CSV table of C-alpha atoms in Angstrom, one decimal:
chain,number,residue,atom,x,y,z
T,29,MET,CA,89.3,0.4,43.3
T,30,ASP,CA,86.9,3.0,44.9
T,31,VAL,CA,86.3,6.3,43.1
T,32,LEU,CA,84.4,9.4,44.2
T,33,THR,CA,82.6,11.0,41.2
T,34,LEU,CA,81.9,14.7,41.2
T,35,THR,CA,79.5,16.0,38.6
T,36,ALA,CA,77.3,18.9,37.7
T,37,ASN,CA,74.9,16.5,36.0
T,38,ALA,CA,74.3,13.2,37.7
T,39,ASP,CA,72.0,12.2,34.8
T,40,ALA,CA,74.5,12.6,32.0
T,41,PRO,CA,74.0,9.3,30.1
T,42,PHE,CA,77.6,9.1,28.7
T,43,MET,CA,79.2,9.5,32.1
T,44,ASN,CA,76.9,6.9,33.6
T,45,GLN,CA,77.6,4.5,30.7
T,46,GLN,CA,81.3,4.9,31.3
T,47,MET,CA,80.9,4.2,35.0
T,48,ALA,CA,78.8,1.1,34.3
T,49,ALA,CA,81.5,-0.2,32.0
T,50,LEU,CA,84.2,0.5,34.6
T,51,GLU,CA,82.2,-1.2,37.3
T,52,GLU,CA,82.3,-4.4,35.1
T,53,ARG,CA,86.1,-4.0,35.3
T,54,GLY,CA,86.2,-3.9,39.1
T,55,VAL,CA,85.8,-0.2,39.9
T,56,SER,CA,83.3,1.0,42.6
T,57,PHE,CA,81.7,4.5,42.4
T,58,THR,CA,80.1,6.9,44.7
T,59,THR,CA,78.6,9.9,43.0
T,60,LEU,CA,78.3,13.3,44.6
T,61,PRO,CA,76.4,15.9,42.5
T,62,VAL,CA,76.7,19.6,42.8
T,63,ALA,CA,73.9,21.1,44.9
T,64,GLY,CA,71.0,22.9,43.2
T,65,GLU,CA,68.8,22.3,40.1
T,66,VAL,CA,69.8,22.6,36.5
T,67,ALA,CA,67.9,22.6,33.2
T,68,ALA,CA,68.5,23.2,29.5
T,69,ASP,CA,68.3,26.9,29.9
T,70,VAL,CA,69.3,27.3,33.6
T,71,ASP,CA,72.8,26.8,35.0
T,72,ARG,CA,73.9,26.3,38.6
T,73,SER,CA,75.1,29.4,40.4
T,74,PRO,CA,78.6,29.8,41.9
T,75,ILE,CA,76.9,29.5,45.3
T,76,ASP,CA,75.7,26.0,44.4
T,77,TYR,CA,79.3,24.9,43.8
T,78,LEU,CA,80.6,26.7,46.9
T,79,ARG,CA,78.1,25.0,49.2
T,80,THR,CA,79.0,21.6,47.8
T,81,VAL,CA,82.7,22.0,48.9
T,82,PRO,CA,82.2,20.9,52.5
T,83,ASP,CA,80.4,17.8,51.3
T,84,VAL,CA,83.3,17.0,49.1
T,85,ILE,CA,85.9,17.4,51.8
T,86,ARG,CA,83.8,15.3,54.2
T,87,GLU,CA,83.2,12.5,51.7
T,88,ALA,CA,86.7,12.5,50.4
T,89,GLY,CA,87.9,11.4,53.8
T,90,ASN,CA,86.3,8.0,53.4
T,91,GLY,CA,89.3,6.3,51.8
T,92,TYR,CA,88.7,6.6,48.1
T,93,ASP,CA,91.5,5.7,45.7
T,94,LEU,CA,90.9,8.8,43.6
T,95,ILE,CA,88.4,11.5,42.8
T,96,HIS,CA,87.1,11.9,39.3
T,97,ALA,CA,85.8,15.4,38.6
T,98,HIS,CA,83.6,15.7,35.6
T,99,TYR,CA,83.4,19.2,34.0
T,100,GLY,CA,85.8,22.1,34.8
T,101,LEU,CA,83.7,23.8,37.5
T,102,THR,CA,83.9,20.7,39.7
T,103,ALA,CA,87.7,20.8,39.7
T,104,PRO,CA,88.1,23.4,42.5
T,105,MET,CA,85.8,21.3,44.6
T,106,ALA,CA,87.9,18.2,44.0
T,107,LEU,CA,91.1,20.1,44.8
T,108,ALA,CA,89.7,21.6,48.0
T,109,GLN,CA,90.7,18.4,49.7
T,110,LEU,CA,94.5,17.7,49.7
T,111,ARG,CA,95.0,14.0,50.2
T,112,THR,CA,93.2,12.1,47.4
T,113,PRO,CA,94.5,12.2,43.8
T,114,VAL,CA,92.2,13.9,41.2
T,115,VAL,CA,91.3,13.0,37.6
T,116,LEU,CA,89.7,15.8,35.8
T,117,SER,CA,87.5,15.1,32.7
T,118,LEU,CA,86.7,18.2,30.6
T,119,TRP,CA,83.6,18.0,28.4
T,120,GLY,CA,84.0,20.7,25.8
T,121,SER,CA,82.2,23.9,26.8
T,122,ASP,CA,84.5,24.1,29.8
T,123,VAL,CA,87.5,24.5,27.4
T,124,HIS,CA,85.9,26.7,24.7
T,125,GLY,CA,83.5,28.8,26.8
T,126,PRO,CA,83.5,31.1,29.8
T,127,VAL,CA,84.5,28.3,32.1
T,128,LYS,CA,87.9,27.9,30.4
T,129,PRO,CA,89.8,30.1,32.9
T,130,VAL,CA,88.7,27.8,35.7
T,131,SER,CA,89.7,24.7,33.7
T,132,SER,CA,93.1,26.2,32.8
T,133,VAL,CA,94.0,27.1,36.4
T,134,CYS,CA,92.9,23.8,37.8
T,135,ALA,CA,94.3,21.4,35.2
T,136,PRO,CA,97.9,21.6,36.2
T,137,LEU,CA,97.0,20.9,39.8
T,138,CYS,CA,95.2,17.6,38.9
T,139,ASP,CA,97.0,14.3,38.7
T,140,GLU,CA,95.5,13.5,35.2
T,141,VAL,CA,93.4,15.6,32.8
T,142,VAL,CA,91.2,13.9,30.2
T,143,VAL,CA,89.8,15.7,27.2
T,144,MET,CA,87.7,14.4,24.3
T,145,SER,CA,89.7,15.6,21.3
T,146,ARG,CA,93.0,16.9,20.0
T,147,GLU,CA,91.3,20.3,19.5
T,148,MET,CA,90.5,20.5,23.2
T,149,ARG,CA,94.0,19.5,24.1
T,150,ASP,CA,95.4,22.2,21.9
T,151,GLU,CA,93.0,24.8,23.2
T,152,LEU,CA,93.9,24.0,26.8
T,153,GLY,CA,97.5,24.2,25.9
T,154,ARG,CA,98.8,21.3,28.0
T,155,ASP,CA,99.4,17.6,27.7
T,156,CYS,CA,96.3,15.5,28.4
T,157,ARG,CA,94.8,12.1,27.8
T,158,ILE,CA,92.5,12.1,24.8
T,159,ILE,CA,89.6,9.8,25.5
T,160,PRO,CA,86.2,10.6,23.9
T,161,ASP,CA,83.0,9.5,25.4
T,162,GLY,CA,82.2,6.0,24.1
T,163,VAL,CA,79.1,4.9,22.3
T,164,ASP,CA,77.1,1.7,23.3
T,165,LEU,CA,77.1,-0.3,20.1
T,166,ASP,CA,74.6,-2.8,21.6
T,167,ARG,CA,72.1,0.0,22.2
T,168,PHE,CA,72.8,2.1,19.0
T,169,GLN,CA,72.3,-0.2,16.0
T,170,PRO,CA,70.9,0.2,12.5
T,171,GLU,CA,67.2,-0.5,12.1
T,172,PRO,CA,64.8,-0.2,9.1
T,173,ARG,CA,63.7,3.4,8.8
T,174,GLU,CA,60.0,2.7,8.4
T,175,ARG,CA,59.9,0.6,11.5
T,176,ALA,CA,61.8,3.3,13.5
T,177,ARG,CA,59.4,6.0,12.2
T,178,ARG,CA,56.4,4.0,13.5
T,179,LYS,CA,58.1,3.8,16.9
T,180,VAL,CA,58.6,7.6,17.1
T,181,GLY,CA,55.3,8.6,15.5
T,182,TRP,CA,56.8,9.9,12.2
T,183,ASP,CA,54.8,7.5,10.0
T,184,ASP,CA,52.7,10.3,8.6
T,185,VAL,CA,55.5,12.5,7.2
T,186,GLY,CA,54.9,11.5,3.6
T,187,ASP,CA,57.9,12.1,1.3
T,188,ALA,CA,59.4,14.9,3.4
T,189,TYR,CA,63.1,14.5,4.4
T,190,GLN,CA,63.6,14.3,8.2
T,191,VAL,CA,66.7,16.1,9.5
T,192,LEU,CA,67.5,15.5,13.1
T,193,PHE,CA,68.7,18.2,15.5
T,194,PRO,CA,69.1,16.3,18.9
T,195,TYR,CA,69.4,19.3,21.2
T,196,PRO,CA,67.2,21.8,23.0
T,197,PRO,CA,66.9,25.0,20.9
T,198,GLU,CA,67.7,27.0,24.1
T,199,ARG,CA,71.2,25.7,24.2
T,200,GLY,CA,73.0,28.6,22.5
T,201,VAL,CA,76.2,26.8,21.8
T,202,LYS,CA,74.3,24.3,19.6
T,203,ASN,CA,73.1,27.2,17.3
T,204,TYR,CA,69.6,26.2,16.5
T,205,PRO,CA,69.0,29.3,14.4
T,206,ARG,CA,71.8,28.2,12.1
T,207,ALA,CA,70.2,24.7,11.8
T,208,LYS,CA,66.9,26.3,10.9
T,209,ARG,CA,68.6,28.5,8.3
T,210,ILE,CA,70.5,25.6,6.7
T,211,THR,CA,67.4,23.4,6.6
T,212,SER,CA,65.3,26.2,5.0
T,213,ALA,CA,67.9,26.7,2.4
T,214,ALA,CA,68.0,23.0,1.6
T,215,ASP,CA,64.3,22.9,1.4
T,216,ASP,CA,64.4,25.6,-1.3
T,217,LEU,CA,66.8,23.6,-3.4
T,218,LEU,CA,65.1,20.2,-3.2
T,219,GLU,CA,61.9,19.0,-4.8
T,220,ARG,CA,60.8,17.2,-1.7
T,221,PRO,CA,60.2,19.2,1.6
T,222,VAL,CA,62.8,19.2,4.3
T,223,GLU,CA,61.7,19.1,8.0
T,224,LEU,CA,64.0,19.9,10.9
T,225,ARG,CA,63.2,17.7,13.9
T,226,THR,CA,64.3,18.9,17.3
T,227,VAL,CA,64.5,15.9,19.6
T,228,TYR,CA,65.5,16.3,23.2
T,229,GLY,CA,64.4,15.3,26.7
T,230,VAL,CA,63.5,11.8,25.6
T,231,ASP,CA,64.6,8.7,27.3
T,232,HIS,CA,68.1,7.8,26.1
T,233,ASP,CA,66.9,4.3,25.2
T,234,ALA,CA,64.6,5.9,22.6
T,235,VAL,CA,67.4,7.9,20.9
T,236,PRO,CA,68.4,5.1,18.5
T,237,ASP,CA,64.9,5.0,17.2
T,238,TYR,CA,65.1,8.7,16.2
T,239,MET,CA,68.5,8.2,14.7
T,240,ASN,CA,67.1,5.4,12.5
T,241,ALA,CA,64.0,7.3,11.7
T,242,ALA,CA,65.9,10.4,10.4
T,243,ASP,CA,67.5,10.9,6.9
T,244,ALA,CA,70.4,12.9,8.3
T,245,LEU,CA,71.8,14.4,11.4
T,246,LEU,CA,72.7,18.2,11.3
T,247,LEU,CA,75.3,19.6,13.7
T,248,THR,CA,75.7,23.4,13.7
T,249,SER,CA,77.4,23.9,17.1
T,250,ASP,CA,79.7,26.8,17.7
T,251,SER,CA,82.1,24.5,19.5
T,252,GLU,CA,82.2,20.9,20.7
T,253,GLY,CA,84.5,18.4,22.3
T,254,SER,CA,83.6,15.1,20.9
T,255,PRO,CA,79.8,15.3,20.1
T,256,ASN,CA,78.0,12.2,21.3
T,257,SER,CA,75.2,12.6,18.8
T,258,VAL,CA,77.7,12.2,15.9
T,259,LYS,CA,79.0,9.0,17.3
T,260,GLU,CA,75.5,7.7,18.0
T,261,ALA,CA,74.6,8.5,14.4
T,262,LEU,CA,77.6,6.7,13.1
T,263,ALA,CA,76.6,3.6,15.1
T,264,CYS,CA,73.2,3.7,13.4
T,265,ASN,CA,74.6,4.4,9.9
T,266,LEU,CA,72.8,7.8,9.9
T,267,PRO,CA,74.5,10.3,7.5
T,268,VAL,CA,75.9,13.3,9.3
T,269,VAL,CA,76.3,16.9,8.0
T,270,ALA,CA,78.4,18.9,10.5
T,271,LEU,CA,80.5,21.9,11.1
T,272,ASP,CA,84.2,21.2,11.6
T,273,VAL,CA,84.2,21.4,15.4
T,274,GLY,CA,85.8,19.2,18.0
T,275,ASP,CA,86.8,15.8,16.7
T,276,VAL,CA,84.0,15.7,14.0
T,277,ARG,CA,86.5,15.6,11.1
T,278,GLU,CA,88.3,12.7,12.7
T,279,ARG,CA,85.2,10.8,13.5
T,280,LEU,CA,83.8,11.2,9.9
T,281,ALA,CA,87.0,10.3,8.1
T,282,GLY,CA,86.0,7.7,5.5
T,283,VAL,CA,82.3,7.9,6.3
T,284,ASP,CA,80.0,8.1,3.3
T,285,PRO,CA,77.6,9.7,2.8
T,286,SER,CA,78.4,12.5,5.3
T,287,ARG,CA,80.0,15.9,5.1
T,288,VAL,CA,82.2,18.1,7.2
T,289,ALA,CA,81.7,21.9,6.5
T,290,THR,CA,83.3,25.1,7.4
T,291,ASP,CA,80.6,27.6,6.5
T,292,ASP,CA,76.9,27.9,5.7
T,293,ALA,CA,77.3,27.3,2.0
T,294,GLU,CA,79.1,24.0,2.6
T,295,LEU,CA,76.5,22.9,5.1
T,296,VAL,CA,73.7,23.5,2.6
T,297,GLU,CA,75.6,21.8,-0.2
T,298,GLY,CA,76.4,18.8,2.1
T,299,LEU,CA,72.8,18.5,3.4
T,300,VAL,CA,71.3,18.7,-0.1
T,301,ASP,CA,73.8,16.1,-1.4
T,302,VAL,CA,73.2,13.7,1.5
T,303,LEU,CA,69.4,13.9,1.3
T,304,ARG,CA,69.4,13.5,-2.5
T,305,ARG,CA,71.4,10.3,-2.3
T,306,GLU,CA,68.9,8.7,0.1
T,307,GLU,CA,71.4,6.2,1.4
T,308,ARG,CA,72.5,5.1,4.8
T,309,SER,CA,76.2,5.6,5.7
T,310,ASN,CA,79.0,3.2,6.5
T,311,GLY,CA,79.5,4.9,9.8
T,312,ARG,CA,79.1,1.9,12.1
T,313,GLU,CA,82.6,0.6,11.3
T,314,ALA,CA,84.0,4.0,12.2
T,315,ALA,CA,82.0,4.0,15.5
T,316,ARG,CA,83.8,0.8,16.6
T,317,GLU,CA,86.9,3.0,17.3
T,318,VAL,CA,85.0,4.8,20.0
T,319,SER,CA,82.9,1.9,21.5
T,320,ILE,CA,82.2,2.1,25.2
T,321,GLU,CA,84.4,-1.0,25.7
T,322,ARG,CA,87.5,0.6,24.1
T,323,THR,CA,87.1,4.0,25.8
T,324,ALA,CA,86.4,2.4,29.2
T,325,ASP,CA,89.6,0.4,29.0
T,326,ARG,CA,91.6,3.6,28.3
T,327,MET,CA,89.9,5.3,31.3
T,328,LEU,CA,90.8,2.3,33.4
T,329,ASP,CA,94.5,2.9,32.4
T,330,VAL,CA,94.2,6.4,33.7
T,331,TYR,CA,92.7,5.2,37.0
T,332,GLU,CA,95.4,2.6,37.5
T,333,THR,CA,98.2,5.2,36.8
T,334,VAL,CA,96.8,7.7,39.2
T,335,ALA,CA,96.0,5.2,42.0
T,336,GLY,CA,99.3,3.4,41.5
T,337,GLU,CA,97.7,0.0,41.5
T,338,PRO,CA,95.9,-2.3,39.0
T,339,VAL,CA,92.3,-3.3,39.3
T,340,THR,CA,92.6,-7.1,39.8
T,341,THR,CA,89.4,-8.0,38.0
T,342,ARG,CA,90.4,-6.2,34.8
T,343,PRO,CA,89.8,-8.3,31.6
T,344,ALA,CA,92.9,-9.6,29.9
T,345,ARG,CA,91.9,-7.9,26.6
T,346,GLU,CA,93.8,-4.7,25.8
T,347,ALA,CA,92.0,-2.2,23.6
T,348,PRO,CA,93.9,-0.5,20.8
T,349,GLU,CA,94.9,3.1,21.1
T,350,LEU,CA,92.5,5.7,19.8
T,351,GLU,CA,95.2,8.1,18.8
């Protein structure tokens, strides 16, 4: 099966991991990124999307079985051609943020729509496949904390608690000011100091080291789909303190120590409790439900449904349903 991938971020690690897993199952990909440059605090302009449309129409004529459009703003580009079926994957901000109108208009015109959580499906208001991004359990594994701290250069932190915030502070939806406020409040309540560590822009292969070096992950996002950092933390048995956004409550069900909060007071209480316990969580078992193998098998089902034919090299194993 040959698939044309449209994306606003060709370097997105979770999209590329998914494609690599699908390639092992017999799918071949060609990736066409949106024109222009993008950074943590810079978005592409509408002109960038418009000037990519002719490239999409031209490339789509090369006999692909389907087009997989990642992120809501790539959907109009995919639908500009009229022959090849379209799978649309929505990432979260394109359902909760200003891009939602584009996603809502385009979703009914696509052959299949994939979202990451029930919350996203409800917000979109239509039937969708729910397939969260998978986590690579071979890459994200528990490791002794002191060894990980030496790897990331945190071996001189003394007895200070290390709270991980794995996003650029400039990304408004992640609400870094709230994370600072929560960490400061926890610092006032604990005898040992609490440090907030913002980690971003590092090689994805290094992220497990930071997960294992930290004492807790703090998620203060205004909205999410299925936050990858939470699933990575689970795989490393890192306790998570998070707002009740996206599928966080579902992912953290039965995970201890960890806490799902609805306001600042609960975030502070949860962070203080998790840090005082000084324990790793039992999250890795929960992470198996969203392993890259299971989620790739579910995406392959979508591809086969849309293309109307099976991939002949598909493994015989069937992954259990995630819902």
